[in-house]
Short mmCIF file of C-alpha atoms in Angstrom, two decimals:
data_model
loop_
_atom_site.label_atom_id
_atom_site.label_comp_id
_atom_site.label_asym_id
_atom_site.label_seq_id
_atom_site.Cartn_x
_atom_site.Cartn_y
_atom_site.Cartn_z
CA UNK A 117 -42.12 11.39 15.04
CA UNK A 118 -40.87 10.89 11.83
CA UNK A 119 -43.58 8.28 11.26
CA UNK A 120 -45.71 9.66 8.75
CA UNK A 121 -45.99 13.14 6.88
CA UNK A 122 -49.04 14.53 5.78
CA UNK A 123 -50.15 16.07 2.29
CA UNK A 124 -51.08 19.75 2.32
CA UNK A 125 -54.32 19.21 1.76
CA UNK A 126 -55.17 17.07 4.83
CA UNK A 127 -52.42 19.00 6.75
CA UNK A 128 -48.82 18.06 7.31
CA UNK A 129 -48.10 16.78 10.70
CA UNK A 130 -45.37 14.66 12.22
CA UNK A 131 -47.35 12.15 14.16
CA UNK A 132 -47.17 9.66 16.80
CA UNK A 133 -50.23 8.33 18.81
CA UNK A 134 -52.86 11.01 18.18
CA UNK A 135 -55.29 11.44 15.58
CA UNK A 136 -55.30 14.52 13.40
CA UNK A 137 -58.50 15.31 14.38
CA UNK A 138 -57.74 15.36 17.90
CA UNK A 139 -55.10 17.56 17.62
CA UNK A 140 -57.94 20.10 16.07
CA UNK A 141 -60.40 19.27 18.89
CA UNK A 142 -58.11 20.08 21.69
CA UNK A 143 -56.56 23.03 20.23
CA UNK A 144 -59.82 24.40 19.06
CA UNK A 145 -61.42 23.87 22.76
CA UNK A 146 -58.48 26.61 23.78
CA UNK A 147 -58.93 28.74 21.09
CA UNK A 148 -62.55 28.99 21.47
CA UNK A 149 -62.05 30.13 24.91
CA UNK A 150 -60.02 32.94 24.54
CA UNK A 151 -61.67 34.32 20.96
CA UNK A 152 -64.40 35.85 23.16
CA UNK A 153 -61.99 37.82 24.83
CA UNK A 154 -60.07 38.38 22.06
CA UNK A 155 -62.89 40.31 20.42
CA UNK A 156 -63.08 42.63 23.65
CA UNK A 157 -59.15 43.21 24.06
CA UNK A 158 -57.35 42.83 20.73
CA UNK A 159 -56.11 45.94 19.35
CA UNK A 160 -55.46 46.51 15.39
CA UNK A 161 -51.89 47.02 14.27
CA UNK A 162 -52.01 48.37 10.90
CA UNK A 163 -49.14 47.28 8.94
CA UNK A 164 -50.06 49.24 5.84
CA UNK A 165 -48.25 52.57 6.68
CA UNK A 166 -44.55 53.61 6.88
CA UNK A 167 -43.43 51.32 4.33
CA UNK A 168 -39.78 52.84 4.21
CA UNK A 169 -37.18 53.35 6.90
CA UNK A 170 -35.28 50.84 8.95
CA UNK A 171 -36.73 47.51 10.32
CA UNK A 172 -33.73 46.32 12.27
CA UNK A 173 -34.50 46.63 16.15
CA UNK A 174 -31.06 46.89 17.99
CA UNK A 175 -32.41 45.61 21.10
CA UNK A 176 -33.44 42.63 19.46
CA UNK A 177 -30.15 42.15 17.44
CA UNK A 178 -28.41 41.98 20.72
CA UNK A 179 -30.70 39.85 22.44
CA UNK A 180 -30.49 36.97 19.89
CA UNK A 181 -26.62 37.89 19.53
CA UNK A 182 -26.27 36.89 23.42
CA UNK A 183 -28.26 33.58 22.78
CA UNK A 184 -26.13 32.77 19.48
CA UNK A 185 -23.83 29.90 21.06
CA UNK A 186 -27.31 27.78 22.06
CA UNK A 187 -28.61 27.73 18.49
CA UNK A 188 -27.54 24.08 17.80
CA UNK A 189 -28.32 22.93 21.12
CA UNK A 190 -31.54 20.98 20.61
CA UNK A 191 -32.65 20.95 24.43
CA UNK A 192 -31.88 24.43 25.05
CA UNK A 193 -33.13 27.66 24.06
CA UNK A 194 -34.15 27.23 20.76
CA UNK A 195 -35.70 23.70 21.33
CA UNK A 196 -38.88 24.66 20.11
CA UNK A 197 -37.79 25.83 16.84
CA UNK A 198 -35.60 22.58 16.35
CA UNK A 199 -38.94 20.38 16.91
CA UNK A 200 -41.07 22.98 14.29
CA UNK A 201 -38.17 22.99 11.74
CA UNK A 202 -39.53 19.63 10.29
CA UNK A 203 -43.05 20.72 9.60
CA UNK A 204 -41.73 24.18 8.00
CA UNK A 205 -39.53 22.73 5.57
CA UNK A 206 -41.89 20.10 4.42
CA UNK A 207 -44.70 22.78 4.24
CA UNK A 208 -42.29 24.69 2.13
CA UNK A 209 -41.70 21.43 -0.02
CA UNK A 210 -45.25 20.19 -0.37
CA UNK A 211 -46.44 23.96 -1.07
CA UNK A 212 -44.37 23.98 -4.20
CA UNK A 213 -45.00 20.27 -5.34
CA UNK A 214 -48.77 22.00 -5.20
CA UNK A 215 -48.08 24.60 -7.43
CA UNK A 216 -46.22 22.63 -9.79
CA UNK A 217 -49.29 19.92 -9.85
CA UNK A 218 -51.81 22.71 -10.87
CA UNK A 219 -49.39 24.21 -13.49
CA UNK A 220 -47.40 21.81 -14.85
CA UNK A 221 -49.44 18.54 -14.40
CA UNK A 222 -49.19 15.45 -12.33
CA UNK A 223 -46.37 13.91 -13.86
CA UNK A 224 -44.16 16.60 -13.52
CA UNK A 225 -45.28 16.89 -10.16
CA UNK A 226 -44.65 13.38 -9.40
CA UNK A 227 -41.31 13.72 -10.87
CA UNK A 228 -40.30 16.36 -8.43
CA UNK A 229 -41.63 14.69 -5.60
CA UNK A 230 -39.64 11.26 -6.34
CA UNK A 231 -36.54 13.73 -5.96
CA UNK A 232 -34.92 15.04 -2.65
CA UNK A 233 -33.88 18.27 -4.29
CA UNK A 234 -37.33 19.67 -5.15
CA UNK A 235 -35.52 23.17 -4.81
CA UNK A 236 -33.21 22.11 -7.52
CA UNK A 237 -32.09 25.21 -9.46
CA UNK A 238 -33.84 27.69 -7.29
CA UNK A 239 -32.17 30.84 -5.56
CA UNK A 240 -33.50 30.60 -2.28
CA UNK A 241 -33.30 33.32 0.73
CA UNK A 242 -33.31 32.68 4.30
CA UNK A 243 -34.01 36.20 5.92
CA UNK A 244 -33.08 36.22 9.90
CA UNK A 245 -31.58 33.08 9.52
CA UNK A 246 -30.20 32.72 13.34
CA UNK A 247 -28.19 29.71 13.75
CA UNK A 248 -29.11 28.28 10.20
CA UNK A 249 -31.63 25.81 11.42
CA UNK A 250 -34.10 26.25 8.55
CA UNK A 251 -31.37 26.44 5.77
CA UNK A 252 -28.83 23.88 6.71
CA UNK A 253 -31.15 20.83 8.51
CA UNK A 254 -34.59 20.56 8.68
CA UNK A 255 -34.56 17.46 11.36
CA UNK A 256 -32.80 17.65 14.76
CA UNK A 257 -29.53 15.22 14.63
CA UNK A 258 -30.87 13.36 17.60
CA UNK A 259 -33.76 12.25 15.68
CA UNK A 260 -31.79 10.33 13.32
CA UNK A 261 -30.06 7.00 13.74
CA UNK A 262 -26.84 7.87 11.64
CA UNK A 263 -24.73 10.40 10.14
CA UNK A 264 -25.88 9.12 6.71
CA UNK A 265 -29.49 10.01 7.30
CA UNK A 266 -28.55 13.62 8.13
CA UNK A 267 -27.81 14.12 4.74
CA UNK A 268 -31.39 12.97 3.84
CA UNK A 269 -32.86 15.20 6.02
CA UNK A 270 -34.51 17.93 4.19
CA UNK A 271 -33.74 21.61 4.71
CA UNK A 272 -33.65 24.59 2.04
CA UNK A 273 -30.00 23.23 0.86
CA UNK A 274 -30.45 19.74 1.02
CA UNK A 275 -33.51 20.10 -1.14
CA UNK A 276 -31.20 21.25 -3.74
CA UNK A 277 -31.46 25.40 -3.23
CA UNK A 278 -28.70 27.79 -3.82
CA UNK A 279 -29.37 28.95 -0.32
CA UNK A 280 -28.71 32.35 1.07
CA UNK A 281 -28.80 32.91 4.71
CA UNK A 282 -28.88 36.14 6.29
CA UNK A 283 -28.89 37.81 9.62
CA UNK A 284 -28.47 41.27 11.07
CA UNK A 285 -26.51 39.57 14.18
CA UNK A 286 -22.79 39.03 13.32
CA UNK A 287 -22.51 36.28 16.00
CA UNK A 288 -25.36 34.64 14.75
CA UNK A 289 -23.92 34.18 11.06
CA UNK A 290 -20.52 32.97 12.60
CA UNK A 291 -22.16 30.28 14.77
CA UNK A 292 -24.33 29.35 11.18
CA UNK A 293 -21.08 29.55 9.19
CA UNK A 294 -19.13 27.66 11.50
CA UNK A 295 -21.76 24.43 11.79
CA UNK A 296 -22.28 24.54 8.02
CA UNK A 297 -18.61 24.18 7.36
CA UNK A 298 -18.72 20.71 9.25
CA UNK A 299 -20.35 19.48 5.79
CA UNK A 300 -18.64 19.49 2.41
CA UNK A 301 -22.29 19.09 0.69
CA UNK A 302 -23.11 22.36 1.79
CA UNK A 303 -19.88 23.91 0.04
CA UNK A 304 -21.24 27.21 -1.77
CA UNK A 305 -19.43 25.58 -4.79
CA UNK A 306 -21.63 22.67 -4.61
CA UNK A 307 -23.70 21.80 -7.61
CA UNK A 308 -26.39 19.74 -5.53
CA UNK A 309 -27.39 22.41 -3.53
CA UNK A 310 -25.03 24.89 -1.77
CA UNK A 311 -25.28 27.19 1.33
CA UNK A 312 -23.64 30.57 2.24
CA UNK A 313 -24.27 33.25 5.02
CA UNK A 314 -23.88 36.77 4.85
CA UNK A 315 -24.20 39.34 7.82
CA UNK A 316 -26.88 41.85 6.68
CA UNK A 317 -30.44 43.02 6.67
CA UNK A 318 -32.92 42.48 3.96
CA UNK A 319 -32.94 46.19 3.16
CA UNK A 320 -28.90 46.27 2.53
CA UNK A 321 -29.41 43.13 0.18
CA UNK A 322 -32.31 44.64 -1.74
CA UNK A 323 -29.69 47.31 -2.70
CA UNK A 324 -28.07 45.01 -4.82
CA UNK A 325 -29.74 43.29 -8.07
CA UNK A 326 -30.08 39.85 -7.10
CA UNK A 327 -33.83 38.18 -6.79
CA UNK A 328 -34.66 35.02 -5.51
CA UNK A 329 -37.19 32.23 -6.46
CA UNK A 330 -38.20 31.55 -2.79
CA UNK A 331 -37.69 34.08 0.29
CA UNK A 332 -38.34 32.39 3.83
CA UNK A 333 -38.56 34.56 6.97
CA UNK A 334 -39.27 32.43 10.14
CA UNK A 335 -40.42 33.76 13.27
CA UNK A 336 -38.58 37.11 12.35
CA UNK A 337 -41.20 39.50 11.37
CA UNK A 338 -42.41 39.92 15.20
CA UNK A 339 -38.87 41.05 16.13
CA UNK A 340 -38.76 43.94 13.78
CA UNK A 341 -39.23 47.63 13.94
CA UNK A 342 -41.33 48.16 10.90
CA UNK A 343 -43.08 45.32 9.81
CA UNK A 344 -44.79 47.16 6.71
CA UNK A 345 -40.97 48.21 5.54
CA UNK A 346 -39.80 44.64 6.27
CA UNK A 347 -42.48 42.96 4.16
CA UNK A 348 -42.08 45.43 1.47
CA UNK A 349 -38.46 44.68 1.35
CA UNK A 350 -39.20 40.82 1.50
CA UNK A 351 -41.59 41.22 -1.23
CA UNK A 352 -39.47 42.87 -3.46
CA UNK A 353 -36.51 40.21 -3.03
CA UNK A 354 -38.84 37.71 -4.62
CA UNK A 355 -38.96 37.06 -8.02
CA UNK A 356 -42.03 37.52 -10.08
CA UNK A 357 -44.31 34.36 -10.25
CA UNK A 358 -41.76 33.13 -6.88
CA UNK A 359 -42.96 32.54 -3.45
CA UNK A 360 -42.60 34.12 0.02
CA UNK A 361 -43.24 32.07 3.25
CA UNK A 362 -43.24 33.37 6.87
CA UNK A 363 -44.01 32.00 9.90
CA UNK A 364 -45.18 33.99 12.94
CA UNK A 365 -47.48 34.46 15.95
CA UNK A 366 -51.23 36.21 15.84
CA UNK A 367 -51.69 38.80 18.35
CA UNK A 368 -54.44 37.31 20.57
CA UNK A 369 -55.19 36.50 23.98
CA UNK A 370 -54.54 32.71 23.27
CA UNK A 371 -51.08 33.14 21.99
CA UNK A 372 -50.25 35.63 24.89
CA UNK A 373 -50.91 32.88 27.64
CA UNK A 374 -48.74 30.46 25.58
CA UNK A 375 -45.87 32.30 24.16
CA UNK A 376 -45.14 34.66 26.87
CA UNK A 377 -46.92 33.62 30.07
CA UNK A 378 -46.53 29.83 29.35
CA UNK A 379 -43.45 29.40 27.28
CA UNK A 380 -41.37 32.21 28.80
CA UNK A 381 -42.99 32.64 32.46
CA UNK A 382 -44.13 29.12 33.68
CA UNK A 383 -42.19 26.79 31.68
CA UNK A 384 -39.07 28.57 31.16
CA UNK A 385 -38.94 27.05 27.23
CA UNK A 386 -37.36 30.51 26.03
CA UNK A 387 -35.71 33.54 27.80
CA UNK A 388 -38.06 36.32 29.35
CA UNK A 389 -38.65 39.08 26.93
CA UNK A 390 -38.04 37.01 23.77
CA UNK A 391 -41.61 38.00 22.69
CA UNK A 392 -43.35 41.22 22.72
CA UNK A 393 -47.27 40.95 22.71
CA UNK A 394 -47.88 44.31 20.55
CA UNK A 395 -45.37 43.26 18.01
CA UNK A 396 -47.32 39.91 17.14
CA UNK A 397 -49.59 40.07 13.61
CA UNK A 398 -52.49 38.75 13.00
CA UNK A 399 -53.30 36.53 9.56
CA UNK A 400 -55.85 39.13 8.39
CA UNK A 401 -53.25 42.05 8.55
CA UNK A 402 -50.73 40.00 6.36
CA UNK A 403 -53.63 39.22 4.15
CA UNK A 404 -54.71 42.99 3.71
CA UNK A 405 -51.06 43.99 3.21
CA UNK A 406 -50.91 41.87 0.29
CA UNK A 407 -54.40 43.00 -0.79
CA UNK A 408 -53.46 46.46 -0.79
CA UNK A 409 -50.20 46.68 -1.95
CA UNK A 410 -49.52 50.29 -3.83
CA UNK A 411 -48.14 48.22 -6.89
CA UNK A 412 -49.91 45.13 -8.28
CA UNK A 413 -51.93 43.29 -5.54
CA UNK A 414 -50.73 39.96 -4.61
CA UNK A 415 -53.84 38.68 -3.11
CA UNK A 416 -57.08 39.62 -5.27
CA UNK A 417 -59.74 37.96 -3.75
CA UNK A 418 -60.66 36.57 -0.59
CA UNK A 419 -63.62 34.01 1.07
CA UNK A 420 -64.64 32.59 4.31
CA UNK A 421 -64.41 35.38 6.70
CA UNK A 422 -61.20 36.90 4.62
CA UNK A 423 -58.84 33.88 3.43
CA UNK A 424 -57.23 34.35 0.49
CA UNK A 425 -57.73 32.16 -2.35
CA UNK A 426 -55.22 29.03 -2.20
CA UNK A 427 -53.64 29.73 -5.72
CA UNK A 428 -52.68 33.25 -4.38
CA UNK A 429 -51.94 32.87 -0.58
CA UNK A 430 -52.66 30.59 2.44
CA UNK A 431 -52.69 30.64 6.30
CA UNK A 432 -51.90 27.41 7.94
CA UNK A 433 -51.90 27.11 12.05
CA UNK A 434 -49.00 25.55 13.93
CA UNK A 435 -50.05 23.75 16.58
CA UNK A 436 -47.63 22.66 19.45
CA UNK A 437 -48.45 19.25 21.55
CA UNK A 438 -46.89 19.72 24.88
CA UNK A 439 -47.16 15.95 25.98
CA UNK A 440 -45.25 14.84 22.99
CA UNK A 441 -43.13 17.47 21.89
CA UNK A 442 -44.35 17.65 18.27
CA UNK A 443 -45.62 20.20 15.90
CA UNK A 444 -48.72 20.03 13.59
CA UNK A 445 -49.23 21.95 10.63
CA UNK A 446 -53.35 21.97 10.52
CA UNK A 447 -55.10 21.71 7.53
CA UNK A 448 -56.01 24.56 5.64
CA UNK A 449 -60.00 24.27 6.43
CA UNK A 450 -59.32 24.72 10.10
CA UNK A 451 -57.84 28.54 9.71
CA UNK A 452 -61.42 29.53 9.72
CA UNK A 453 -62.16 27.92 12.90
CA UNK A 454 -59.27 29.46 14.71
CA UNK A 455 -56.50 27.00 14.31
CA UNK A 456 -53.96 30.42 13.10
CA UNK A 457 -54.93 31.97 16.61
CA UNK A 458 -51.53 31.45 17.77
CA UNK A 459 -48.45 30.14 15.65
CA UNK A 460 -49.03 30.16 11.88
CA UNK A 461 -47.26 29.76 8.45
CA UNK A 462 -48.42 32.24 6.04
CA UNK A 463 -47.52 32.09 1.94
CA UNK A 464 -48.26 34.25 -0.73
CA UNK A 465 -46.97 34.25 -4.27
CA UNK A 466 -45.52 37.13 -6.54
CA UNK A 467 -47.71 37.88 -9.71
CA UNK A 468 -45.76 36.98 -12.87
CA UNK A 469 -46.07 40.62 -13.62
CA UNK A 470 -45.90 43.04 -10.46
#
């Protein structure tokens, strides 16, 4: 699983014995089979309106609060997220390196790449952090040979960021804080990368003055009540020139089959009721939201069927391989072929003058 990391251009994947092309082919076969049905059944969910009001859903918070004790069980309720976590963290790292390479030159990017702490000096926010998987440790401990290697595993804090994880669930934050407290390297006073947690919502945090170089919200937007307000809040928490990373699920028949029918009812990978199909958001809706902001648009041009220019935003499919338990981040070009018909990552950059 840790054998090889792909570049952002060729696609990040934590590979074993299957070629990247094979990963794409089997997934696209599934995707193609459902895309025609999707055209007939897909409803349009606008996220352009009602950009004010609370986004916190009390039932969703209660659901994940009941499961909070299971966050660090790598074979339990959140096993799929434990396996997805390395790909998410690596994508964030590689995307920031890509931006540095284009803006600061190859030498500066190479210097950053040689360091483990590519987020050094940055303020990073993890919205809806849950038990702290992305904030604290990107690789499940069971994959690592010894405790020393755990500190080499990349996560937001371990990449050098001053990381703040927030969640509306008090029990989630309690579990996250307790787990992080075992590692003195993650102390809020650490100079090499710190981690702290706070029970609050993004809307409440926005009432303060702090802004962040990077804002992440992974597998959260599909659980909120008001996605337009949530996106607006996250966007306002990003500094000019900063980055917003999202991970979520497309609203397609394929996603319904895999994330609800299979994962919840057939395979029992997650609890029944974890996902609500009508809350899933398609990549095109996120692109449209950032194209049509009331203030300055973050996305000014698109191509290839609505995909954004890669210097402004990016959509990348996340594909799960059940035979190996691996997640693979599909290459950029595969998105137009349907690689983002289920799980996907979305990156967008805030203009220097918003």
